[in-house]
């Protein structure tokens, strides 16, 4: 975890809800197969808070072996690209196909051959899931144990500590947190989840990636190289 998050994390770790969550996780990791590995649960918070420009809020970690590594929507290089991330890449390419020079667009497509979003994190994109752990092969199994409170507090903290952030909120869980964000200080973009079950209900064609970069550019910030 990056030291810039220390005041927030130290405060949350002392709260009763988090102590209950810690006890639940200690028991879960001891008795079951839980993803991501313990050392990667808080990997999103290795993003330097001072460098955060964009927040993408996911749902749960991937529940299949080897996929979850602590960044929302991301998988390690060797893993197949999950369907939701394929749809994210498709939307990005649709938005930029007629804008980027041919060589830059080809470079983008090359980047999209990997599902590892570490390069987004390095550019100041906070890839945070709503729930940070999951039992193997049981999607949503760690909901309702305190993670939602933790991520709600994280969004509140970002809202208060930063200015000019872009929040990309996809799906019900993420969009429920829109009320925590001051829209006069930040840009909030909402859409259905990029899952194959809902991508055609409004995620495709949302234009979020270009809108995000246009906002960053207008505020004198370096755009994200998606």
Short mmCIF file of C-alpha atoms in Angstrom, two decimals:
data_model
loop_
_atom_site.label_atom_id
_atom_site.label_comp_id
_atom_site.label_asym_id
_atom_site.label_seq_id
_atom_site.Cartn_x
_atom_site.Cartn_y
_atom_site.Cartn_z
CA UNK A 1 0.00 0.00 0.00
CA UNK A 2 1.26 3.48 -0.84
CA UNK A 3 2.07 5.69 2.14
CA UNK A 4 -0.23 8.41 0.80
CA UNK A 5 -3.20 6.27 1.88
CA UNK A 6 -1.90 5.73 5.43
CA UNK A 7 -4.17 8.27 7.21
CA UNK A 8 -7.27 6.83 5.56
CA UNK A 9 -6.34 3.18 6.04
CA UNK A 10 -5.16 3.60 9.63
CA UNK A 11 -8.47 5.25 10.47
CA UNK A 12 -10.60 2.56 8.80
CA UNK A 13 -8.63 -0.35 10.22
CA UNK A 14 -9.51 0.80 13.76
CA UNK A 15 -13.27 0.96 13.19
CA UNK A 16 -15.51 -1.80 14.60
CA UNK A 17 -16.88 -2.81 11.18
CA UNK A 18 -13.37 -3.40 9.85
CA UNK A 19 -12.34 -5.44 12.85
CA UNK A 20 -15.35 -7.69 12.22
CA UNK A 21 -14.39 -7.89 8.55
CA UNK A 22 -10.81 -8.79 9.49
CA UNK A 23 -12.04 -11.63 11.69
CA UNK A 24 -14.24 -12.92 8.89
CA UNK A 25 -11.34 -12.80 6.40
CA UNK A 26 -8.91 -14.48 8.80
CA UNK A 27 -11.32 -17.38 9.13
CA UNK A 28 -12.12 -17.48 5.40
CA UNK A 29 -8.49 -17.55 4.27
CA UNK A 30 -7.72 -20.27 6.82
CA UNK A 31 -10.53 -22.60 5.76
CA UNK A 32 -11.29 -21.87 2.09
CA UNK A 33 -9.70 -20.76 -1.17
CA UNK A 34 -10.07 -16.98 -1.36
CA UNK A 35 -9.08 -14.59 -4.14
CA UNK A 36 -7.02 -12.52 -4.56
CA UNK A 37 -4.04 -13.78 -2.50
CA UNK A 38 -3.76 -12.01 0.86
CA UNK A 39 -0.82 -9.87 -0.23
CA UNK A 40 -2.82 -8.45 -3.16
CA UNK A 41 -6.12 -7.62 -1.46
CA UNK A 42 -5.19 -3.94 -1.06
CA UNK A 43 -3.20 -3.63 -4.29
CA UNK A 44 -5.47 -0.84 -5.59
CA UNK A 45 -4.12 1.25 -2.71
CA UNK A 46 -0.59 0.94 -4.04
CA UNK A 47 -1.73 3.68 -6.44
CA UNK A 48 -0.25 6.97 -5.21
CA UNK A 49 -3.21 9.02 -3.95
CA UNK A 50 -1.45 12.19 -5.07
CA UNK A 51 -1.38 10.87 -8.65
CA UNK A 52 -4.97 9.59 -8.84
CA UNK A 53 -6.91 11.24 -11.66
CA UNK A 54 -9.51 8.61 -12.52
CA UNK A 55 -11.48 6.17 -10.36
CA UNK A 56 -13.00 3.03 -11.90
CA UNK A 57 -15.21 1.18 -9.44
CA UNK A 58 -15.77 -2.52 -10.12
CA UNK A 59 -17.85 -5.13 -8.31
CA UNK A 60 -16.12 -8.26 -6.97
CA UNK A 61 -12.74 -9.81 -7.74
CA UNK A 62 -12.72 -12.58 -10.35
CA UNK A 63 -13.54 -15.88 -8.63
CA UNK A 64 -11.61 -18.22 -10.96
CA UNK A 65 -8.05 -19.34 -10.11
CA UNK A 66 -5.23 -17.04 -11.15
CA UNK A 67 -7.42 -14.18 -12.38
CA UNK A 68 -7.83 -11.76 -9.45
CA UNK A 69 -4.72 -9.74 -8.59
CA UNK A 70 -6.09 -6.77 -6.71
CA UNK A 71 -7.04 -4.37 -9.50
CA UNK A 72 -10.65 -4.09 -10.67
CA UNK A 73 -11.28 -5.62 -14.12
CA UNK A 74 -7.58 -6.52 -14.47
CA UNK A 75 -5.94 -9.94 -14.78
CA UNK A 76 -2.27 -11.01 -14.90
CA UNK A 77 -0.61 -11.12 -18.32
CA UNK A 78 -0.86 -14.89 -18.73
CA UNK A 79 -4.62 -14.99 -18.09
CA UNK A 80 -7.32 -14.90 -20.80
CA UNK A 81 -9.05 -11.54 -21.06
CA UNK A 82 -12.40 -11.74 -19.20
CA UNK A 83 -15.62 -10.86 -21.09
CA UNK A 84 -16.22 -7.58 -19.22
CA UNK A 85 -12.72 -6.35 -19.99
CA UNK A 86 -13.10 -7.40 -23.63
CA UNK A 87 -16.16 -5.15 -23.76
CA UNK A 88 -14.23 -2.32 -22.11
CA UNK A 89 -11.52 -2.64 -24.75
CA UNK A 90 -14.14 -2.76 -27.50
CA UNK A 91 -15.71 0.48 -26.28
CA UNK A 92 -12.31 2.20 -26.08
CA UNK A 93 -11.42 1.13 -29.61
CA UNK A 94 -14.83 2.20 -30.94
CA UNK A 95 -14.37 5.64 -29.37
CA UNK A 96 -10.86 6.19 -30.74
CA UNK A 97 -10.84 4.34 -34.05
CA UNK A 98 -11.54 7.44 -36.12
CA UNK A 99 -9.59 9.83 -33.88
CA UNK A 100 -6.16 8.33 -33.30
CA UNK A 101 -3.52 8.16 -36.04
CA UNK A 102 -3.31 4.67 -37.50
CA UNK A 103 -0.04 3.82 -35.76
CA UNK A 104 -1.34 4.98 -32.38
CA UNK A 105 -4.54 2.99 -32.80
CA UNK A 106 -2.51 -0.10 -33.71
CA UNK A 107 -0.42 0.41 -30.58
CA UNK A 108 -3.64 0.61 -28.55
CA UNK A 109 -4.87 -2.67 -30.03
CA UNK A 110 -1.53 -4.24 -29.18
CA UNK A 111 -1.88 -3.14 -25.55
CA UNK A 112 -5.33 -4.70 -25.49
CA UNK A 113 -3.87 -8.13 -26.16
CA UNK A 114 -3.18 -8.29 -22.42
CA UNK A 115 -5.74 -7.98 -19.65
CA UNK A 116 -3.21 -6.55 -17.20
CA UNK A 117 -4.24 -2.96 -16.40
CA UNK A 118 -1.09 -2.16 -14.46
CA UNK A 119 -0.25 0.51 -17.05
CA UNK A 120 -3.55 2.27 -16.26
CA UNK A 121 -2.69 2.23 -12.57
CA UNK A 122 0.72 3.78 -13.29
CA UNK A 123 -1.06 6.65 -15.06
CA UNK A 124 -3.22 7.46 -12.03
CA UNK A 125 -6.26 5.24 -12.56
CA UNK A 126 -7.53 3.81 -9.27
CA UNK A 127 -9.00 0.37 -10.09
CA UNK A 128 -11.08 -0.34 -7.01
CA UNK A 129 -13.61 -3.11 -6.52
CA UNK A 130 -16.71 -2.61 -4.38
CA UNK A 131 -15.84 -5.86 -2.55
CA UNK A 132 -12.15 -6.76 -2.31
CA UNK A 133 -12.27 -10.54 -1.75
CA UNK A 134 -14.26 -13.54 -2.96
CA UNK A 135 -14.44 -17.29 -2.36
CA UNK A 136 -13.25 -19.43 -5.25
CA UNK A 137 -16.03 -20.20 -7.74
CA UNK A 138 -18.65 -18.33 -5.68
CA UNK A 139 -19.30 -14.91 -7.18
CA UNK A 140 -20.46 -12.31 -4.66
CA UNK A 141 -19.72 -14.59 -1.71
CA UNK A 142 -18.04 -11.87 0.39
CA UNK A 143 -20.74 -9.27 -0.01
CA UNK A 144 -22.38 -8.00 3.14
CA UNK A 145 -19.37 -8.49 5.41
CA UNK A 146 -18.09 -4.90 5.54
CA UNK A 147 -16.25 -4.32 2.29
CA UNK A 148 -19.07 -2.13 0.97
CA UNK A 149 -18.65 0.18 3.97
CA UNK A 150 -14.90 0.29 3.39
CA UNK A 151 -15.19 1.25 -0.28
CA UNK A 152 -17.92 3.77 0.53
CA UNK A 153 -15.51 5.44 2.96
CA UNK A 154 -12.79 5.35 0.30
CA UNK A 155 -15.05 7.18 -2.16
CA UNK A 156 -15.93 9.76 0.50
CA UNK A 157 -12.23 10.25 1.22
CA UNK A 158 -11.38 10.72 -2.45
CA UNK A 159 -14.27 13.15 -2.84
CA UNK A 160 -13.04 15.27 0.06
CA UNK A 161 -9.28 15.07 -0.45
CA UNK A 162 -9.11 15.51 -4.22
CA UNK A 163 -10.51 17.85 -6.83
CA UNK A 164 -11.13 17.28 -10.53
CA UNK A 165 -11.33 13.50 -10.42
CA UNK A 166 -13.19 11.47 -13.02
CA UNK A 167 -15.36 8.71 -11.55
CA UNK A 168 -16.40 5.95 -13.95
CA UNK A 169 -19.33 4.15 -12.34
CA UNK A 170 -20.59 1.09 -14.22
CA UNK A 171 -23.40 -1.08 -12.94
CA UNK A 172 -25.73 -0.82 -9.97
CA UNK A 173 -23.17 -1.31 -7.20
CA UNK A 174 -20.92 1.43 -8.52
CA UNK A 175 -23.72 3.82 -9.44
CA UNK A 176 -25.16 3.58 -5.94
CA UNK A 177 -22.05 5.44 -4.76
CA UNK A 178 -22.65 8.40 -7.08
CA UNK A 179 -24.53 10.15 -4.26
CA UNK A 180 -21.28 10.32 -2.28
CA UNK A 181 -19.54 12.45 -4.90
CA UNK A 182 -19.72 16.23 -5.23
CA UNK A 183 -20.41 16.80 -8.92
CA UNK A 184 -19.33 20.42 -8.68
CA UNK A 185 -15.80 19.21 -7.82
CA UNK A 186 -15.59 16.04 -9.90
CA UNK A 187 -16.86 14.49 -13.13
CA UNK A 188 -19.17 11.51 -12.60
CA UNK A 189 -19.88 9.25 -15.58
CA UNK A 190 -22.45 6.48 -15.17
CA UNK A 191 -23.37 3.53 -17.39
CA UNK A 192 -24.53 -0.09 -17.20
CA UNK A 193 -21.88 -2.67 -16.33
CA UNK A 194 -19.66 -3.86 -19.22
CA UNK A 195 -20.65 -7.47 -18.55
CA UNK A 196 -22.05 -9.29 -21.63
CA UNK A 197 -25.38 -9.34 -19.76
CA UNK A 198 -25.69 -5.54 -19.76
CA UNK A 199 -23.10 -4.01 -22.10
CA UNK A 200 -25.66 -3.57 -24.88
CA UNK A 201 -28.01 -1.78 -22.49
CA UNK A 202 -25.93 1.40 -22.59
CA UNK A 203 -22.30 0.65 -21.85
CA UNK A 204 -21.48 0.38 -25.54
CA UNK A 205 -21.63 3.88 -26.93
CA UNK A 206 -21.27 5.57 -23.52
CA UNK A 207 -18.19 7.50 -24.70
CA UNK A 208 -16.72 7.48 -21.19
CA UNK A 209 -13.07 7.09 -22.15
CA UNK A 210 -12.99 10.05 -24.48
CA UNK A 211 -15.14 12.14 -22.12
CA UNK A 212 -12.70 11.31 -19.34
CA UNK A 213 -9.70 12.39 -21.36
CA UNK A 214 -11.43 15.55 -22.59
CA UNK A 215 -12.10 16.51 -18.96
CA UNK A 216 -8.51 15.81 -17.92
CA UNK A 217 -7.18 17.84 -20.83
CA UNK A 218 -9.52 20.75 -20.01
CA UNK A 219 -8.14 20.74 -16.45
CA UNK A 220 -4.52 20.74 -17.57
CA UNK A 221 -3.89 17.09 -16.73
CA UNK A 222 -2.23 14.42 -18.82
CA UNK A 223 -4.73 12.22 -20.61
CA UNK A 224 -4.89 8.46 -19.99
CA UNK A 225 -3.28 6.29 -22.62
CA UNK A 226 -6.02 3.67 -22.71
#
